[in-house]
Amino acid sequence: MKLLVCGGAGFIGSNFVRSRLRAGDDEIVVLDKLTYAGRRENLKEVESDPRFSFIHGAIEDPVAVAGALEGVDAVVNFAAETHVDRSIAEPDAFVRTHALGTFVLLEGARERGARFLQVSTDEVYGSIEEGSFTESSPLDPSSPYSATKAGADLLVSSYHHTYGMQTLICRGSNNYGPYQYPEKLIPLMVLNAFAGYRLPVYGDGRNVRNWLFVEDFASAIGRVLEHGAPGEAYNVGGPDECENIVVVRRILELCGRDESLIDHVTDRPGHDRRYSLSSDKVRALGWSPATRFEEGLERTVSWYRDNPSWWEPIRSGDYLEYYKRQYGLSLPAD
Ligand code: NAD
Ligand code: DAU
């Protein structure tokens, strides 16, 4: 199958591309705008593979999209702005990429009769105190990030209902693992712990996330792409849920640091308390997560320990300015 993978230079997209090329006989074209979160280094392992090619471009650019779609059987769209805190501070790019970008991609795929898989998030359902969301739960997003992702999901579904396009949606819970940009909870805390910097925990730290190892999300997306029913959405939840403060304490242990590094800082505005997904529908397609949180977290900490050449260049320049704006702290830090 020839796949167009949009946003394939990011965290989950690059994991998906590596695993598909390792395991199968796909041909893969990556289209990526290379925002601060997208890096060619993430695709180094596959750069010399003759089945792989890269196009630098945006999903909201119809010319780049038309070129990238040549001969493509299916589109997998990871391209997105993905950090909730950035969506609160500067929502513009979230609207552009998720609304306009998804529309332009859908139009291109429709013209070529390509199957379309939209990578989405549990955040479109909003927060849930008890129990789990199913695919028929109402969408009730809280942040500009999740609201624009929900809008994209609705547009994708409308292309199935209106034009009979073969669309699929995968809604994943919180991913973690190698190559994640260190603005997200786990890599941020790991790198701060290595360096002995403060670990900024929002509010009381009792918010709950449902952790999914990135390779498990990549395999679920592959399974839905091949076996999912057109027009359907599939929830992909991780095997374990955990309060943030418990995650942070475990990271400190794995990094050989003590809890005096924890700082309880001002809470995120509109902070969702708990996410939880029922994944029965994707499990019925034969998928199940292979990695429990304890093992995945150890593997993740080891990967960051072994790969400073990946993250050292990130933790400078614009990143330091972002950090100062977000936390009011300088790195190297107080
Ligand atoms: P990421 O921020 O690591 O990567 C996003 C990628 O998209 C980058 O390579 C970036 O350059 C590219 N991109 C951004 N805007 C673009 C545009 N307009 N045109 C082309 N490329 C563009 O993100 P991630 O964590 O890998 O998330 C990938 C997808 O999975 C997103 O759609 C996200 O909503 C979804 N998701 C993420 C998680 C998570 O926990 N990280 C969980 C569930 C779903
Ligand atoms: O649930 C899936 C979503 O998970 C994805 O769709 C998003 O793209 C991804 O960013 C992630 O969103 P979260 O907001 O849950 O992830 P984040 O890593 O930003 O935060 C996880 C939790 O940790 C959340 O409760 C906020 C808290 N947190 C986060 C940071 C960055 C802190 O306490 N301190 C921090 O510095």
Short mmCIF file of C-alpha atoms and ligand atoms in Angstrom, two decimals:
data_model
loop_
_atom_site.label_atom_id
_atom_site.label_comp_id
_atom_site.label_asym_id
_atom_site.label_seq_id
_atom_site.Cartn_x
_atom_site.Cartn_y
_atom_site.Cartn_z
CA MET A 1 0.00 0.00 0.00
CA LYS A 2 1.27 3.53 -0.72
CA LEU A 3 0.62 5.75 2.29
CA LEU A 4 0.75 9.50 2.70
CA VAL A 5 1.65 10.13 6.34
CA CYS A 6 1.04 13.77 7.28
CA GLY A 7 2.89 14.99 10.37
CA GLY A 8 5.21 11.96 10.10
CA ALA A 9 8.21 13.89 11.46
CA GLY A 10 6.58 14.29 14.88
CA PHE A 11 6.51 11.98 17.88
CA ILE A 12 3.76 9.47 17.05
CA GLY A 13 3.93 9.87 13.26
CA SER A 14 7.64 9.00 13.15
CA ASN A 15 7.07 5.98 15.39
CA PHE A 16 4.31 4.85 13.00
CA VAL A 17 6.53 5.32 9.91
CA ARG A 18 9.45 3.42 11.45
CA SER A 19 7.27 0.52 12.55
CA ARG A 20 5.38 0.24 9.21
CA LEU A 21 8.62 0.18 7.21
CA ARG A 22 10.21 -2.33 9.58
CA ALA A 23 7.24 -4.68 9.50
CA GLY A 24 5.70 -4.52 6.06
CA ASP A 25 6.03 -3.65 2.42
CA ASP A 26 4.37 -0.21 2.37
CA GLU A 27 5.70 2.70 0.40
CA ILE A 28 5.53 5.85 2.55
CA VAL A 29 5.54 9.54 1.68
CA VAL A 30 5.75 11.91 4.65
CA LEU A 31 4.33 15.43 4.30
CA ASP A 32 5.36 17.62 7.22
CA LYS A 33 5.55 21.37 7.84
CA LEU A 34 8.43 20.89 10.30
CA THR A 35 7.05 23.10 13.05
CA TYR A 36 9.04 23.30 16.30
CA ALA A 37 7.75 19.75 17.04
CA GLY A 38 8.65 18.16 13.71
CA ARG A 39 12.23 16.99 13.12
CA ARG A 40 13.94 15.17 10.24
CA GLU A 41 16.16 13.48 12.90
CA ASN A 42 13.07 11.54 14.00
CA LEU A 43 13.10 9.79 10.61
CA LYS A 44 16.88 9.20 10.39
CA GLU A 45 16.44 5.43 10.67
CA VAL A 46 14.34 5.30 7.46
CA GLU A 47 15.92 8.13 5.40
CA SER A 48 17.89 5.75 3.18
CA ASP A 49 15.04 3.29 2.67
CA PRO A 50 14.04 3.42 -1.04
CA ARG A 51 10.37 2.99 -0.02
CA PHE A 52 10.48 6.26 1.94
CA SER A 53 10.31 9.87 0.75
CA PHE A 54 9.84 13.22 2.48
CA ILE A 55 8.05 16.39 1.36
CA HIS A 56 8.41 19.59 3.35
CA GLY A 57 4.99 21.24 3.25
CA ALA A 58 1.79 22.09 5.10
CA ILE A 59 -1.50 20.20 4.98
CA GLU A 60 -3.32 23.51 4.49
CA ASP A 61 -1.38 24.09 1.22
CA PRO A 62 -3.45 22.58 -1.64
CA VAL A 63 -0.46 22.51 -4.03
CA ALA A 64 1.81 20.63 -1.61
CA VAL A 65 -1.06 18.26 -0.80
CA ALA A 66 -1.86 17.55 -4.48
CA GLY A 67 1.80 16.71 -5.18
CA ALA A 68 2.10 14.52 -2.10
CA LEU A 69 -1.05 12.56 -2.96
CA GLU A 70 0.21 11.22 -6.29
CA GLY A 71 -0.42 7.47 -6.50
CA VAL A 72 -1.44 7.28 -2.83
CA ASP A 73 -3.92 4.59 -1.63
CA ALA A 74 -4.46 5.98 1.89
CA VAL A 75 -3.77 9.08 3.97
CA VAL A 76 -2.92 8.89 7.67
CA ASN A 77 -3.17 12.34 9.21
CA PHE A 78 -1.07 12.96 12.32
CA ALA A 79 -0.36 16.62 11.40
CA ALA A 80 -1.46 18.83 14.26
CA GLU A 81 -0.52 21.36 16.86
CA THR A 82 -0.56 19.14 19.93
CA HIS A 83 0.25 20.99 23.13
CA VAL A 84 -2.74 22.12 25.23
CA ASP A 85 -0.77 24.89 27.00
CA ARG A 86 0.28 26.40 23.67
CA SER A 87 -3.35 26.28 22.47
CA ILE A 88 -4.35 28.36 25.50
CA ALA A 89 -1.62 30.95 24.88
CA GLU A 90 -1.81 31.07 21.05
CA PRO A 91 -4.76 29.23 19.46
CA ASP A 92 -4.33 30.56 15.87
CA ALA A 93 -2.18 27.73 14.47
CA PHE A 94 -4.53 25.16 16.02
CA VAL A 95 -7.48 26.54 14.05
CA ARG A 96 -5.45 26.77 10.82
CA THR A 97 -4.01 23.27 10.94
CA HIS A 98 -6.95 21.36 12.38
CA ALA A 99 -9.79 23.11 10.53
CA LEU A 100 -8.31 24.36 7.25
CA GLY A 101 -5.56 21.72 7.03
CA THR A 102 -7.92 18.79 7.56
CA PHE A 103 -10.34 20.25 5.00
CA VAL A 104 -7.64 20.63 2.32
CA LEU A 105 -6.40 17.07 2.94
CA LEU A 106 -9.93 15.64 2.81
CA GLU A 107 -10.60 17.39 -0.49
CA GLY A 108 -7.36 16.03 -1.99
CA ALA A 109 -8.07 12.51 -0.76
CA ARG A 110 -11.66 12.63 -2.04
CA GLU A 111 -10.52 13.68 -5.50
CA ARG A 112 -8.14 10.70 -5.64
CA GLY A 113 -10.45 8.16 -4.00
CA ALA A 114 -7.94 7.56 -1.18
CA ARG A 115 -8.90 6.06 2.20
CA PHE A 116 -8.46 8.63 5.02
CA LEU A 117 -7.50 7.94 8.63
CA GLN A 118 -7.63 10.88 11.04
CA VAL A 119 -5.52 10.57 14.18
CA SER A 120 -7.47 12.11 17.04
CA THR A 121 -7.53 12.25 20.79
CA ASP A 122 -9.51 11.25 23.90
CA GLU A 123 -9.64 14.98 24.74
CA VAL A 124 -12.51 15.50 22.25
CA TYR A 125 -14.86 13.88 24.81
CA GLY A 126 -13.76 16.20 27.63
CA SER A 127 -13.22 15.15 31.24
CA ILE A 128 -14.92 12.21 32.98
CA GLU A 129 -14.99 11.71 36.77
CA GLU A 130 -15.88 7.99 36.69
CA GLY A 131 -16.25 5.32 34.02
CA SER A 132 -15.03 5.54 30.44
CA PHE A 133 -16.08 7.17 27.18
CA THR A 134 -17.24 5.01 24.28
CA GLU A 135 -17.24 6.08 20.63
CA SER A 136 -20.89 7.14 20.95
CA SER A 137 -20.27 9.50 23.89
CA PRO A 138 -20.96 13.14 22.96
CA LEU A 139 -18.00 15.32 22.03
CA ASP A 140 -17.48 17.96 24.73
CA PRO A 141 -13.98 19.42 24.35
CA SER A 142 -12.53 21.93 26.83
CA SER A 143 -9.48 23.63 25.30
CA PRO A 144 -8.77 25.29 21.94
CA TYR A 145 -6.62 22.21 21.20
CA SER A 146 -9.38 19.67 21.83
CA ALA A 147 -12.14 21.87 20.34
CA THR A 148 -10.29 22.20 17.04
CA LYS A 149 -9.48 18.45 17.06
CA ALA A 150 -13.20 17.74 17.64
CA GLY A 151 -14.07 20.06 14.74
CA ALA A 152 -11.68 18.12 12.50
CA ASP A 153 -13.27 14.80 13.58
CA LEU A 154 -16.74 16.11 12.69
CA LEU A 155 -15.53 17.28 9.29
CA VAL A 156 -13.94 13.88 8.61
CA SER A 157 -17.21 12.09 9.50
CA SER A 158 -19.17 14.46 7.27
CA TYR A 159 -17.04 13.39 4.28
CA HIS A 160 -18.17 9.81 4.87
CA HIS A 161 -21.84 10.72 5.30
CA THR A 162 -21.97 13.20 2.43
CA TYR A 163 -19.57 11.83 -0.16
CA GLY A 164 -19.28 8.18 0.88
CA MET A 165 -15.56 8.63 1.44
CA GLN A 166 -13.75 5.80 3.26
CA THR A 167 -12.88 7.64 6.46
CA LEU A 168 -11.66 6.33 9.82
CA ILE A 169 -10.88 8.06 13.12
CA CYS A 170 -8.55 6.79 15.88
CA ARG A 171 -8.88 8.57 19.24
CA GLY A 172 -5.85 7.87 21.39
CA SER A 173 -5.22 8.47 25.07
CA ASN A 174 -2.01 10.09 26.41
CA ASN A 175 0.99 8.70 24.52
CA TYR A 176 4.51 8.51 25.90
CA GLY A 177 7.79 6.98 24.75
CA PRO A 178 10.94 7.79 22.73
CA TYR A 179 11.11 10.95 20.55
CA GLN A 180 8.43 12.91 22.45
CA TYR A 181 9.07 16.66 22.48
CA PRO A 182 9.98 17.75 26.03
CA GLU A 183 7.04 20.10 26.53
CA LYS A 184 4.76 17.16 27.45
CA LEU A 185 4.59 15.91 31.05
CA ILE A 186 6.78 12.79 30.90
CA PRO A 187 9.78 13.94 28.82
CA LEU A 188 9.77 17.36 30.51
CA MET A 189 9.90 15.81 33.98
CA VAL A 190 12.53 13.25 32.92
CA LEU A 191 14.89 15.87 31.49
CA ASN A 192 14.39 18.24 34.43
CA ALA A 193 15.05 15.37 36.83
CA PHE A 194 18.27 14.38 35.01
CA ALA A 195 19.50 17.97 35.33
CA GLY A 196 18.31 18.48 38.93
CA TYR A 197 15.90 21.29 37.88
CA ARG A 198 12.48 21.95 39.47
CA LEU A 199 9.55 19.75 38.32
CA PRO A 200 6.47 21.97 37.77
CA VAL A 201 3.31 20.04 38.72
CA TYR A 202 0.03 21.84 37.90
CA GLY A 203 -2.44 22.33 40.76
CA ASP A 204 -2.75 19.45 43.22
CA GLY A 205 -1.24 16.94 40.77
CA ARG A 206 -4.28 14.64 41.13
CA ASN A 207 -5.37 14.85 37.47
CA VAL A 208 -5.56 11.41 35.90
CA ARG A 209 -4.29 10.36 32.47
CA ASN A 210 -4.64 7.01 30.71
CA TRP A 211 -1.08 6.21 29.52
CA LEU A 212 -0.50 4.51 26.17
CA PHE A 213 2.96 3.49 24.95
CA VAL A 214 3.53 5.08 21.55
CA GLU A 215 4.28 1.77 19.78
CA ASP A 216 0.91 0.47 20.92
CA PHE A 217 -0.89 3.49 19.46
CA ALA A 218 1.03 3.05 16.19
CA SER A 219 -0.01 -0.60 15.99
CA ALA A 220 -3.65 0.27 16.72
CA ILE A 221 -3.64 2.85 13.92
CA GLY A 222 -2.25 0.23 11.52
CA ARG A 223 -4.93 -2.24 12.52
CA VAL A 224 -7.76 0.29 12.09
CA LEU A 225 -6.35 1.37 8.73
CA GLU A 226 -6.47 -2.21 7.47
CA HIS A 227 -9.52 -3.64 9.26
CA GLY A 228 -11.63 -0.67 10.41
CA ALA A 229 -15.13 -0.12 9.00
CA PRO A 230 -15.43 3.05 6.86
CA GLY A 231 -17.15 5.93 8.65
CA GLU A 232 -16.32 4.57 12.12
CA ALA A 233 -14.30 6.02 15.03
CA TYR A 234 -12.16 3.79 17.30
CA ASN A 235 -11.02 4.67 20.82
CA VAL A 236 -7.49 3.54 21.71
CA GLY A 237 -6.88 3.73 25.45
CA GLY A 238 -3.76 2.71 27.35
CA PRO A 239 -3.75 -0.18 29.83
CA ASP A 240 -3.10 1.93 32.96
CA GLU A 241 -4.32 5.19 34.41
CA CYS A 242 -2.35 7.22 36.90
CA GLU A 243 -2.41 10.53 38.75
CA ASN A 244 0.20 13.03 37.55
CA ILE A 245 1.85 13.24 40.96
CA VAL A 246 2.34 9.46 41.00
CA VAL A 247 3.92 9.59 37.54
CA VAL A 248 6.26 12.38 38.64
CA ARG A 249 7.31 10.56 41.82
CA ARG A 250 8.11 7.42 39.82
CA ILE A 251 10.17 9.45 37.35
CA LEU A 252 12.15 10.94 40.25
CA GLU A 253 12.85 7.42 41.55
CA LEU A 254 13.96 6.18 38.12
CA CYS A 255 16.25 9.20 37.78
CA GLY A 256 17.72 8.81 41.28
CA ARG A 257 16.30 12.13 42.55
CA ASP A 258 14.16 13.00 45.56
CA GLU A 259 10.79 14.71 45.88
CA SER A 260 12.22 18.04 47.03
CA LEU A 261 12.46 18.90 43.30
CA ILE A 262 8.64 18.95 42.95
CA ASP A 263 7.05 22.41 42.61
CA HIS A 264 3.25 22.75 42.76
CA VAL A 265 2.64 25.61 40.30
CA THR A 266 -0.49 27.49 39.14
CA ASP A 267 -2.98 25.15 37.49
CA ARG A 268 -3.65 25.06 33.73
CA PRO A 269 -6.84 27.07 32.94
CA GLY A 270 -9.78 24.71 32.28
CA HIS A 271 -7.62 21.72 33.21
CA ASP A 272 -9.45 18.43 32.47
CA ARG A 273 -9.48 16.23 35.58
CA ARG A 274 -9.56 12.76 34.13
CA TYR A 275 -9.56 11.06 30.74
CA SER A 276 -10.68 7.49 30.24
CA LEU A 277 -11.54 5.50 27.13
CA SER A 278 -13.28 2.21 26.57
CA SER A 279 -11.30 0.43 23.82
CA ASP A 280 -13.61 -2.57 23.26
CA LYS A 281 -14.23 -1.64 19.64
CA VAL A 282 -10.56 -1.61 18.60
CA ARG A 283 -9.90 -4.71 20.70
CA ALA A 284 -12.60 -6.46 18.65
CA LEU A 285 -10.38 -5.82 15.60
CA GLY A 286 -7.66 -7.90 17.31
CA TRP A 287 -5.60 -5.11 18.89
CA SER A 288 -4.41 -4.98 22.48
CA PRO A 289 -1.68 -2.91 24.14
CA ALA A 290 1.61 -4.80 24.59
CA THR A 291 3.26 -2.46 27.12
CA ARG A 292 2.15 -1.75 30.69
CA PHE A 293 2.92 1.70 32.09
CA GLU A 294 5.62 0.62 34.55
CA GLU A 295 7.67 -1.10 31.84
CA GLY A 296 7.04 1.62 29.24
CA LEU A 297 8.09 4.36 31.66
CA GLU A 298 11.37 2.58 32.46
CA ARG A 299 12.06 2.14 28.73
CA THR A 300 11.27 5.80 28.13
CA VAL A 301 13.58 7.07 30.88
CA SER A 302 16.36 4.80 29.55
CA TRP A 303 15.86 6.09 26.01
CA TYR A 304 16.21 9.74 27.11
CA ARG A 305 19.26 8.79 29.22
CA ASP A 306 20.89 7.10 26.20
CA ASN A 307 20.01 9.77 23.63
CA PRO A 308 21.13 13.22 24.82
CA SER A 309 22.16 14.00 21.23
CA TRP A 310 18.43 13.93 20.35
CA TRP A 311 17.19 16.27 23.09
CA GLU A 312 20.15 18.54 23.86
CA PRO A 313 19.67 20.66 20.71
CA ILE A 314 15.98 21.12 21.59
CA ARG A 315 16.60 22.41 25.11
CA SER A 316 18.03 25.73 23.90
CA GLY A 317 16.94 28.82 21.89
CA ASP A 318 13.16 29.00 21.33
CA TYR A 319 12.52 26.22 23.83
CA LEU A 320 14.07 28.25 26.65
CA GLU A 321 11.89 31.22 25.72
CA TYR A 322 8.81 28.98 25.70
CA TYR A 323 9.80 27.58 29.09
CA LYS A 324 10.21 31.05 30.59
CA ARG A 325 6.82 32.19 29.23
CA GLN A 326 5.03 29.04 30.38
CA TYR A 327 6.56 28.54 33.83
CA GLY A 328 8.03 31.95 34.64
CA LEU A 329 11.30 30.13 35.30
CA SER A 330 14.62 30.12 33.51
CA LEU A 331 16.46 26.98 32.43
CA PRO A 332 19.10 26.19 33.71
CA ALA A 333 16.81 26.73 36.57
CA ASP A 334 16.05 27.88 40.00
P1 NAD B 1 3.83 16.24 17.58
O1 NAD B 1 3.56 17.62 18.06
O2 NAD B 1 4.99 15.49 18.12
O3 NAD B 1 3.98 16.24 15.98
C1 NAD B 1 3.11 16.92 15.14
C2 NAD B 1 3.72 16.87 13.74
O4 NAD B 1 2.83 17.53 12.83
C3 NAD B 1 5.07 17.59 13.63
O5 NAD B 1 5.97 16.83 12.86
C4 NAD B 1 4.70 18.91 12.94
O6 NAD B 1 5.80 19.45 12.20
C5 NAD B 1 3.58 18.45 12.04
N1 NAD B 1 2.66 19.53 11.66
C6 NAD B 1 2.07 20.44 12.47
N2 NAD B 1 1.29 21.27 11.76
C7 NAD B 1 1.38 20.86 10.47
C8 NAD B 1 0.79 21.32 9.25
N3 NAD B 1 -0.04 22.36 9.24
N4 NAD B 1 1.09 20.67 8.10
C9 NAD B 1 1.95 19.60 8.11
N5 NAD B 1 2.56 19.15 9.22
C10 NAD B 1 2.26 19.76 10.39
O7 NAD B 1 2.47 15.44 17.79
P2 NAD B 1 2.18 13.95 18.28
O8 NAD B 1 2.17 13.93 19.75
O9 NAD B 1 3.01 13.03 17.50
O10 NAD B 1 0.66 13.83 17.81
C11 NAD B 1 0.32 13.34 16.52
C12 NAD B 1 -1.19 13.26 16.38
O11 NAD B 1 -1.71 12.39 17.39
C13 NAD B 1 -1.90 14.58 16.58
O12 NAD B 1 -2.95 14.66 15.64
C14 NAD B 1 -2.44 14.52 18.00
O13 NAD B 1 -3.61 15.30 18.12
C15 NAD B 1 -2.73 13.05 18.13
N6 NAD B 1 -2.66 12.51 19.49
C16 NAD B 1 -1.58 12.76 20.28
C17 NAD B 1 -1.51 12.16 21.55
C18 NAD B 1 -0.34 12.40 22.49
O14 NAD B 1 -0.43 12.02 23.65
N7 NAD B 1 0.76 12.98 22.03
C19 NAD B 1 -2.56 11.34 21.99
C20 NAD B 1 -3.65 11.12 21.14
C21 NAD B 1 -3.67 11.70 19.89
O1 DAU B 2 -4.96 12.76 26.06
C1 DAU B 2 -4.31 12.83 24.82
C2 DAU B 2 -3.60 14.14 24.75
O2 DAU B 2 -2.52 14.03 25.66
C3 DAU B 2 -3.11 14.52 23.36
O3 DAU B 2 -4.21 14.67 22.52
C4 DAU B 2 -2.30 15.79 23.44
O4 DAU B 2 -1.74 16.10 22.17
C5 DAU B 2 -1.18 15.62 24.42
O5 DAU B 2 -0.47 16.84 24.57
C6 DAU B 2 -1.71 15.17 25.77
O6 DAU B 2 -2.45 16.23 26.43
P1 DAU B 2 -2.31 16.49 28.02
O7 DAU B 2 -2.66 17.89 28.28
O8 DAU B 2 -2.99 15.45 28.80
O9 DAU B 2 -0.71 16.24 28.15
P2 DAU B 2 0.44 17.02 28.91
O10 DAU B 2 1.67 16.17 28.78
O11 DAU B 2 0.54 18.44 28.49
O12 DAU B 2 -0.06 16.98 30.40
C7 DAU B 2 -0.34 15.75 31.06
C8 DAU B 2 -0.83 16.10 32.46
O13 DAU B 2 0.26 16.64 33.21
C9 DAU B 2 -1.93 17.13 32.49
O14 DAU B 2 -2.82 16.84 33.55
C10 DAU B 2 -1.19 18.44 32.78
C11 DAU B 2 -0.03 17.98 33.65
N1 DAU B 2 1.21 18.77 33.52
C12 DAU B 2 1.72 18.98 32.29
C13 DAU B 2 2.88 19.71 32.13
C14 DAU B 2 3.45 19.97 30.74
C15 DAU B 2 1.84 19.25 34.66
O15 DAU B 2 1.39 19.03 35.80
N2 DAU B 2 2.99 19.98 34.51
C16 DAU B 2 3.53 20.24 33.29
O16 DAU B 2 4.57 20.95 33.21
#
